[in-house]
Each structure stands twice: as C-alpha cells, then as structure tokens.
Amino acid sequence: MDEVISFSYGLLQRQMNNPVVILLINLGAYLLAEKFFIRMGRKGWFHPLFTTSLLVFLVIRFSPLQPDMYTKHSELLKMLLAPFTVSLAVPLSRQLHTLRQLAGPLMCSLLIGGFLAAFIGMGMALATGGSREVVLSISTKAVTTAVALVMGEQYGAIIPLVAAVVIISGVYGSLVGPSLCRMFGVTDPRAIGFAMGVNAHAGGTARAFELDLTMGVYSSLGMCLCAIYMPLLVPWLISLLL
C-alpha cells in the first residue's frame, strides 16, 4: 500500500510540475477569480489580481507543486508583461488631442507623485530598520512589475520582495484609489486615472478601465510615464538615502 501511495504521489508531483499544467493553473485561477469578482458585484476587495494570487498560493501550499518549478515555468507570463504594457499605447493614441492640453499639469503630477511614492516607501523602510536590500526592493514600488523586476535585478534587490511590494501596491491602490480621490473632492476621471496609474500601476490601470474608459487611458499614461521616470529617479534616491 505504501508503495502504491508513493508511486501515486510521485506521478502527481510530476504532473503538477509540468509546464503546461502550471500554465493551466495560472489561467484557471484567473478565470475563477474573475468570475468570483463579477459575482461579488465587481467590488474592489475581490479584484482578480488579489484573488488569483491567493488561489495560486493555496495550490502551491497544498499540492506537490514546487515553488521553484512554478517560478521557472511561469516565465512565459513574465515575458508577456512588457508587450502587454506597451499595448496600452493604443488607447492613449486616441486621446492625444486632450493630452497636449494637459501636458503641464500631468508632468507636475508625475514628477511630484513619483518622487513621493518612492521617497516615502524607502524612507519608511529605513525608519523601521530595514536592510539595504529591503530598501532597494521597496524603491521599485511605483512601477509596473515588468519594469520593477528589471530594476530590482540591477540594484541587487530581493526579487520576490520586489514582486510582492508591486502587487500589494497595485491591489491596495486599486481598492482605495477612486474612493480616496472622491473623498478629497477629485471627480475628474482624468485626474483619478492618472493618480492610479502613477501609484498603483497595472492593478490601478485595470481597475480604472473597469470604471471608465477615459480614467483607464489616463491611468495607463501615468503608468507608462512612471516606467520611464522612476529608473531615472530611483538611482538618485538610492545615492541620497543609502
């Protein structure tokens, strides 16, 4: 009996660590999370970005799927992040006539918002006794995952922590961003969208597109501009604070 159980477990382990199975786990988890999100009335707390991560965690925790194999065979999805980010330029091109009129306010918002996002995060990590590696990992919180991972590798950050910080920032920003803006009297979808793109990147942009097309366009603009701005700003902050 023990041999049968051992053989069955080994067979299950080989199947679970198959690249195709891992891809199906990712896709299946997202589809389930999206259905749950719709069923719950599209409330921010049930955003697929969060629930998908939770489902995948549970699969890894309670199955023979090995974390290192999951990471290895999920590289395809990681590679697709950059093209997906670039594709957001399509809706942006349809708003060029209004973007030119708002260039000044948007650039001021980007420069100040991006600086505060990185500076406050790094400052809080230092103030609470975080190591150099932890501070470097948090320094990338204001950019989308594809850019943050590259920056983290260049700076010698803790890559899993980089990914976690970016995801948490995106989820939290998508949850509280719109409500927080309205609380302070900001109702223009362009302003809300840009703020969410700068502070919550991909997660905020996905949420913005769900709420309003214009909001989503400006959120993608904020995210893309941050992806250009932060790699220039963060090295200066590192030299200043570390």
Tab-separated table of C-alpha atoms in Angstrom:
chain	number	residue	atom	x	y	z
A	1	MET	CA	0.000	0.000	0.000
A	2	ASP	CA	2.816	2.378	0.875
A	3	GLU	CA	4.415	1.707	-2.491
A	4	VAL	CA	1.158	2.486	-4.288
A	5	ILE	CA	0.756	5.742	-2.366
A	6	SER	CA	4.373	6.684	-3.028
A	7	PHE	CA	4.014	5.904	-6.740
A	8	SER	CA	0.765	7.865	-6.995
A	9	TYR	CA	2.261	10.850	-5.192
A	10	GLY	CA	5.324	10.807	-7.442
A	11	LEU	CA	3.127	10.662	-10.537
A	12	LEU	CA	1.005	13.555	-9.263
A	13	GLN	CA	4.134	15.546	-8.467
A	14	ARG	CA	5.490	15.070	-11.991
A	15	GLN	CA	2.180	16.118	-13.497
A	16	MET	CA	1.815	19.152	-11.248
A	17	ASN	CA	5.297	20.371	-12.159
A	18	ASN	CA	4.620	20.097	-15.880
A	19	PRO	CA	4.909	23.475	-17.709
A	20	VAL	CA	1.529	23.031	-19.401
A	21	VAL	CA	-0.182	22.179	-16.119
A	22	ILE	CA	1.368	25.219	-14.437
A	23	LEU	CA	0.144	27.450	-17.258
A	24	LEU	CA	-3.343	25.962	-16.904
A	25	ILE	CA	-3.224	26.569	-13.147
A	26	ASN	CA	-2.460	30.243	-13.751
A	27	LEU	CA	-5.167	30.663	-16.369
A	28	GLY	CA	-7.719	28.637	-14.427
A	29	ALA	CA	-7.063	30.580	-11.236
A	30	TYR	CA	-7.532	33.864	-13.058
A	31	LEU	CA	-10.760	32.773	-14.751
A	32	LEU	CA	-12.188	31.590	-11.432
A	33	ALA	CA	-11.099	34.811	-9.750
A	34	GLU	CA	-12.692	36.904	-12.486
A	35	LYS	CA	-15.995	35.023	-12.226
A	36	PHE	CA	-15.935	35.486	-8.459
A	37	PHE	CA	-15.185	39.181	-8.935
A	38	ILE	CA	-18.199	39.594	-11.222
A	39	ARG	CA	-20.415	37.548	-8.892
A	40	MET	CA	-19.464	39.818	-5.979
A	41	GLY	CA	-20.538	42.923	-7.874
A	42	ARG	CA	-17.042	43.961	-9.015
A	43	LYS	CA	-16.144	45.229	-5.562
A	44	GLY	CA	-12.511	46.280	-5.313
A	45	TRP	CA	-11.713	43.944	-2.428
A	46	PHE	CA	-12.370	40.967	-4.700
A	47	HIS	CA	-10.188	42.138	-7.574
A	48	PRO	CA	-8.803	39.197	-9.615
A	49	LEU	CA	-5.236	40.411	-9.105
A	50	PHE	CA	-5.584	39.611	-5.414
A	51	THR	CA	-7.775	36.515	-5.526
A	52	THR	CA	-5.741	34.906	-8.314
A	53	SER	CA	-2.599	35.241	-6.211
A	54	LEU	CA	-4.434	33.709	-3.263
A	55	LEU	CA	-5.674	30.758	-5.317
A	56	VAL	CA	-2.221	30.038	-6.739
A	57	PHE	CA	-0.729	30.265	-3.247
A	58	LEU	CA	-3.223	27.690	-1.973
A	59	VAL	CA	-2.411	25.355	-4.855
A	60	ILE	CA	1.320	25.601	-4.153
A	61	ARG	CA	0.795	25.236	-0.409
A	62	PHE	CA	-1.438	22.171	-0.511
A	63	SER	CA	-0.200	20.300	-3.582
A	64	PRO	CA	3.069	18.713	-4.727
A	65	LEU	CA	3.729	21.737	-6.945
A	66	GLN	CA	7.202	23.028	-6.109
A	67	PRO	CA	7.614	26.824	-5.818
A	68	ASP	CA	10.853	26.871	-7.805
A	69	MET	CA	9.275	24.872	-10.624
A	70	TYR	CA	6.246	27.148	-10.602
A	71	THR	CA	8.513	30.188	-10.916
A	72	LYS	CA	10.565	28.591	-13.674
A	73	HIS	CA	7.594	27.564	-15.797
A	74	SER	CA	5.757	30.857	-15.310
A	75	GLU	CA	8.477	32.736	-17.183
A	76	LEU	CA	6.259	32.911	-20.264
A	77	LEU	CA	3.725	35.038	-18.410
A	78	LYS	CA	6.519	37.227	-17.089
A	79	MET	CA	7.821	37.730	-20.636
A	80	LEU	CA	4.370	38.831	-21.787
A	81	LEU	CA	4.174	41.618	-19.198
A	82	ALA	CA	6.288	44.011	-21.245
A	83	PRO	CA	4.310	43.627	-24.523
A	84	PHE	CA	1.039	43.999	-22.623
A	85	THR	CA	2.314	47.201	-21.049
A	86	VAL	CA	3.382	48.587	-24.426
A	87	SER	CA	-0.021	47.742	-25.938
A	88	LEU	CA	-1.611	50.307	-23.625
A	89	ALA	CA	-0.308	52.922	-26.055
A	90	VAL	CA	-3.260	52.107	-28.338
A	91	PRO	CA	-5.970	53.803	-26.230
A	92	LEU	CA	-3.506	56.583	-25.428
A	93	SER	CA	-3.186	57.466	-29.097
A	94	ARG	CA	-6.911	58.198	-29.201
A	95	GLN	CA	-6.571	60.865	-26.515
A	96	LEU	CA	-3.645	62.817	-27.966
A	97	HIS	CA	-5.732	65.932	-28.575
A	98	THR	CA	-6.536	66.286	-24.868
A	99	LEU	CA	-3.160	65.068	-23.636
A	100	ARG	CA	-1.410	68.004	-25.282
A	101	GLN	CA	-3.639	70.451	-23.418
A	102	LEU	CA	-2.897	68.824	-20.059
A	103	ALA	CA	0.832	68.251	-20.537
A	104	GLY	CA	1.873	70.744	-17.852
A	105	PRO	CA	-0.384	69.536	-15.012
A	106	LEU	CA	0.298	65.909	-15.864
A	107	MET	CA	4.067	66.342	-15.805
A	108	CYS	CA	3.925	68.174	-12.464
A	109	SER	CA	1.781	65.382	-11.045
A	110	LEU	CA	4.178	62.772	-12.374
A	111	LEU	CA	7.311	64.425	-11.004
A	112	ILE	CA	5.856	65.053	-7.552
A	113	GLY	CA	3.780	61.886	-7.261
A	114	GLY	CA	6.517	59.570	-8.471
A	115	PHE	CA	9.066	61.164	-6.165
A	116	LEU	CA	6.814	60.897	-3.120
A	117	ALA	CA	5.866	57.294	-3.887
A	118	ALA	CA	9.490	56.162	-3.949
A	119	PHE	CA	10.827	58.508	-1.270
A	120	ILE	CA	8.154	57.746	1.323
A	121	GLY	CA	8.435	54.000	0.767
A	122	MET	CA	12.215	53.994	1.060
A	123	GLY	CA	12.119	56.408	3.996
A	124	MET	CA	9.663	54.253	5.936
A	125	ALA	CA	11.772	51.162	5.295
A	126	LEU	CA	14.859	52.948	6.608
A	127	ALA	CA	12.994	54.370	9.604
A	128	THR	CA	11.816	50.901	10.634
A	129	GLY	CA	15.293	49.389	10.408
A	130	GLY	CA	15.055	47.767	7.001
A	131	SER	CA	18.256	46.444	5.483
A	132	ARG	CA	19.770	47.894	2.328
A	133	GLU	CA	18.303	45.047	0.278
A	134	VAL	CA	14.822	45.679	1.681
A	135	VAL	CA	15.040	49.407	0.941
A	136	LEU	CA	16.205	48.676	-2.602
A	137	SER	CA	13.298	46.276	-3.059
A	138	ILE	CA	10.776	48.878	-1.928
A	139	SER	CA	12.318	51.548	-4.154
A	140	THR	CA	10.683	49.928	-7.184
A	141	LYS	CA	7.128	50.032	-5.810
A	142	ALA	CA	5.958	52.826	-8.109
A	143	VAL	CA	6.466	50.979	-11.402
A	144	THR	CA	4.720	48.072	-13.039
A	145	THR	CA	6.011	44.554	-12.446
A	146	ALA	CA	7.909	44.158	-15.723
A	147	VAL	CA	9.989	47.271	-15.046
A	148	ALA	CA	10.286	46.685	-11.296
A	149	LEU	CA	11.818	43.241	-11.763
A	150	VAL	CA	14.471	44.577	-14.129
A	151	MET	CA	15.252	47.453	-11.772
A	152	GLY	CA	15.409	45.095	-8.803
A	153	GLU	CA	17.903	42.832	-10.552
A	154	GLN	CA	20.109	45.797	-11.421
A	155	TYR	CA	20.058	47.193	-7.879
A	156	GLY	CA	20.637	43.874	-6.119
A	157	ALA	CA	17.197	43.850	-4.514
A	158	ILE	CA	15.287	40.833	-3.207
A	159	ILE	CA	13.304	39.844	-6.294
A	160	PRO	CA	10.416	38.025	-4.537
A	161	LEU	CA	10.011	41.054	-2.273
A	162	VAL	CA	10.063	43.375	-5.296
A	163	ALA	CA	7.227	41.408	-6.881
A	164	ALA	CA	5.259	41.290	-3.628
A	165	VAL	CA	5.592	45.030	-2.995
A	166	VAL	CA	4.496	45.898	-6.529
A	167	ILE	CA	1.491	43.575	-6.357
A	168	ILE	CA	0.438	44.866	-2.942
A	169	SER	CA	0.781	48.457	-4.153
A	170	GLY	CA	-1.329	47.691	-7.202
A	171	VAL	CA	-4.040	45.869	-5.283
A	172	TYR	CA	-4.230	48.422	-2.487
A	173	GLY	CA	-4.209	51.345	-4.899
A	174	SER	CA	-6.976	49.821	-6.982
A	175	LEU	CA	-9.045	49.299	-3.836
A	176	VAL	CA	-8.772	52.716	-2.211
A	177	GLY	CA	-7.686	54.976	-5.080
A	178	PRO	CA	-11.056	56.038	-6.528
A	179	SER	CA	-12.708	56.433	-3.120
A	180	LEU	CA	-9.764	58.392	-1.741
A	181	CYS	CA	-9.819	60.768	-4.702
A	182	ARG	CA	-13.535	61.392	-4.302
A	183	MET	CA	-13.046	61.922	-0.569
A	184	PHE	CA	-10.768	64.857	-1.386
A	185	GLY	CA	-13.161	66.236	-3.969
A	186	VAL	CA	-11.370	64.913	-7.054
A	187	THR	CA	-14.032	63.776	-9.505
A	188	ASP	CA	-12.390	64.282	-12.902
A	189	PRO	CA	-11.776	60.771	-14.320
A	190	ARG	CA	-8.587	62.018	-15.958
A	191	ALA	CA	-7.097	63.088	-12.628
A	192	ILE	CA	-8.244	59.936	-10.841
A	193	GLY	CA	-6.906	57.740	-13.618
A	194	PHE	CA	-3.522	59.435	-13.754
A	195	ALA	CA	-3.149	59.194	-9.972
A	196	MET	CA	-3.975	55.491	-10.050
A	197	GLY	CA	-1.504	54.848	-12.853
A	198	VAL	CA	1.305	56.606	-11.000
A	199	ASN	CA	0.599	54.973	-7.651
A	200	ALA	CA	-0.997	51.623	-8.462
A	201	HIS	CA	0.409	50.928	-11.972
A	202	ALA	CA	-1.060	47.806	-13.630
A	203	GLY	CA	-3.515	46.957	-10.863
A	204	GLY	CA	-4.779	50.507	-10.751
A	205	THR	CA	-4.962	50.708	-14.531
A	206	ALA	CA	-7.004	47.527	-14.773
A	207	ARG	CA	-9.406	48.881	-12.178
A	208	ALA	CA	-9.547	52.271	-13.907
A	209	PHE	CA	-10.548	50.703	-17.229
A	210	GLU	CA	-13.335	48.855	-15.435
A	211	LEU	CA	-14.693	52.103	-14.021
A	212	ASP	CA	-14.318	54.429	-17.003
A	213	LEU	CA	-12.555	54.342	-20.376
A	214	THR	CA	-11.098	57.841	-20.005
A	215	MET	CA	-9.923	57.007	-16.499
A	216	GLY	CA	-8.226	53.900	-17.841
A	217	VAL	CA	-6.490	55.818	-20.621
A	218	TYR	CA	-5.017	58.348	-18.214
A	219	SER	CA	-4.090	55.610	-15.782
A	220	SER	CA	-2.141	53.806	-18.487
A	221	LEU	CA	-0.445	57.106	-19.315
A	222	GLY	CA	0.598	57.574	-15.691
A	223	MET	CA	1.879	54.020	-15.503
A	224	CYS	CA	3.886	54.303	-18.731
A	225	LEU	CA	5.409	57.656	-17.774
A	226	CYS	CA	6.364	56.272	-14.369
A	227	ALA	CA	8.094	53.379	-16.106
A	228	ILE	CA	10.319	55.970	-17.808
A	229	TYR	CA	10.686	58.367	-14.888
A	230	MET	CA	11.412	56.012	-11.995
A	231	PRO	CA	14.529	54.313	-13.447
A	232	LEU	CA	15.984	57.823	-13.702
A	233	LEU	CA	14.850	58.945	-10.247
A	234	VAL	CA	15.473	55.872	-8.093
A	235	PRO	CA	19.283	55.704	-8.565
A	236	TRP	CA	19.479	59.302	-7.338
A	237	LEU	CA	17.315	58.461	-4.319
A	238	ILE	CA	19.482	55.436	-3.578
A	239	SER	CA	22.611	57.578	-3.562
A	240	LEU	CA	20.816	60.125	-1.380
A	241	LEU	CA	19.385	57.760	1.220
A	242	LEU	CA	21.801	54.814	1.291
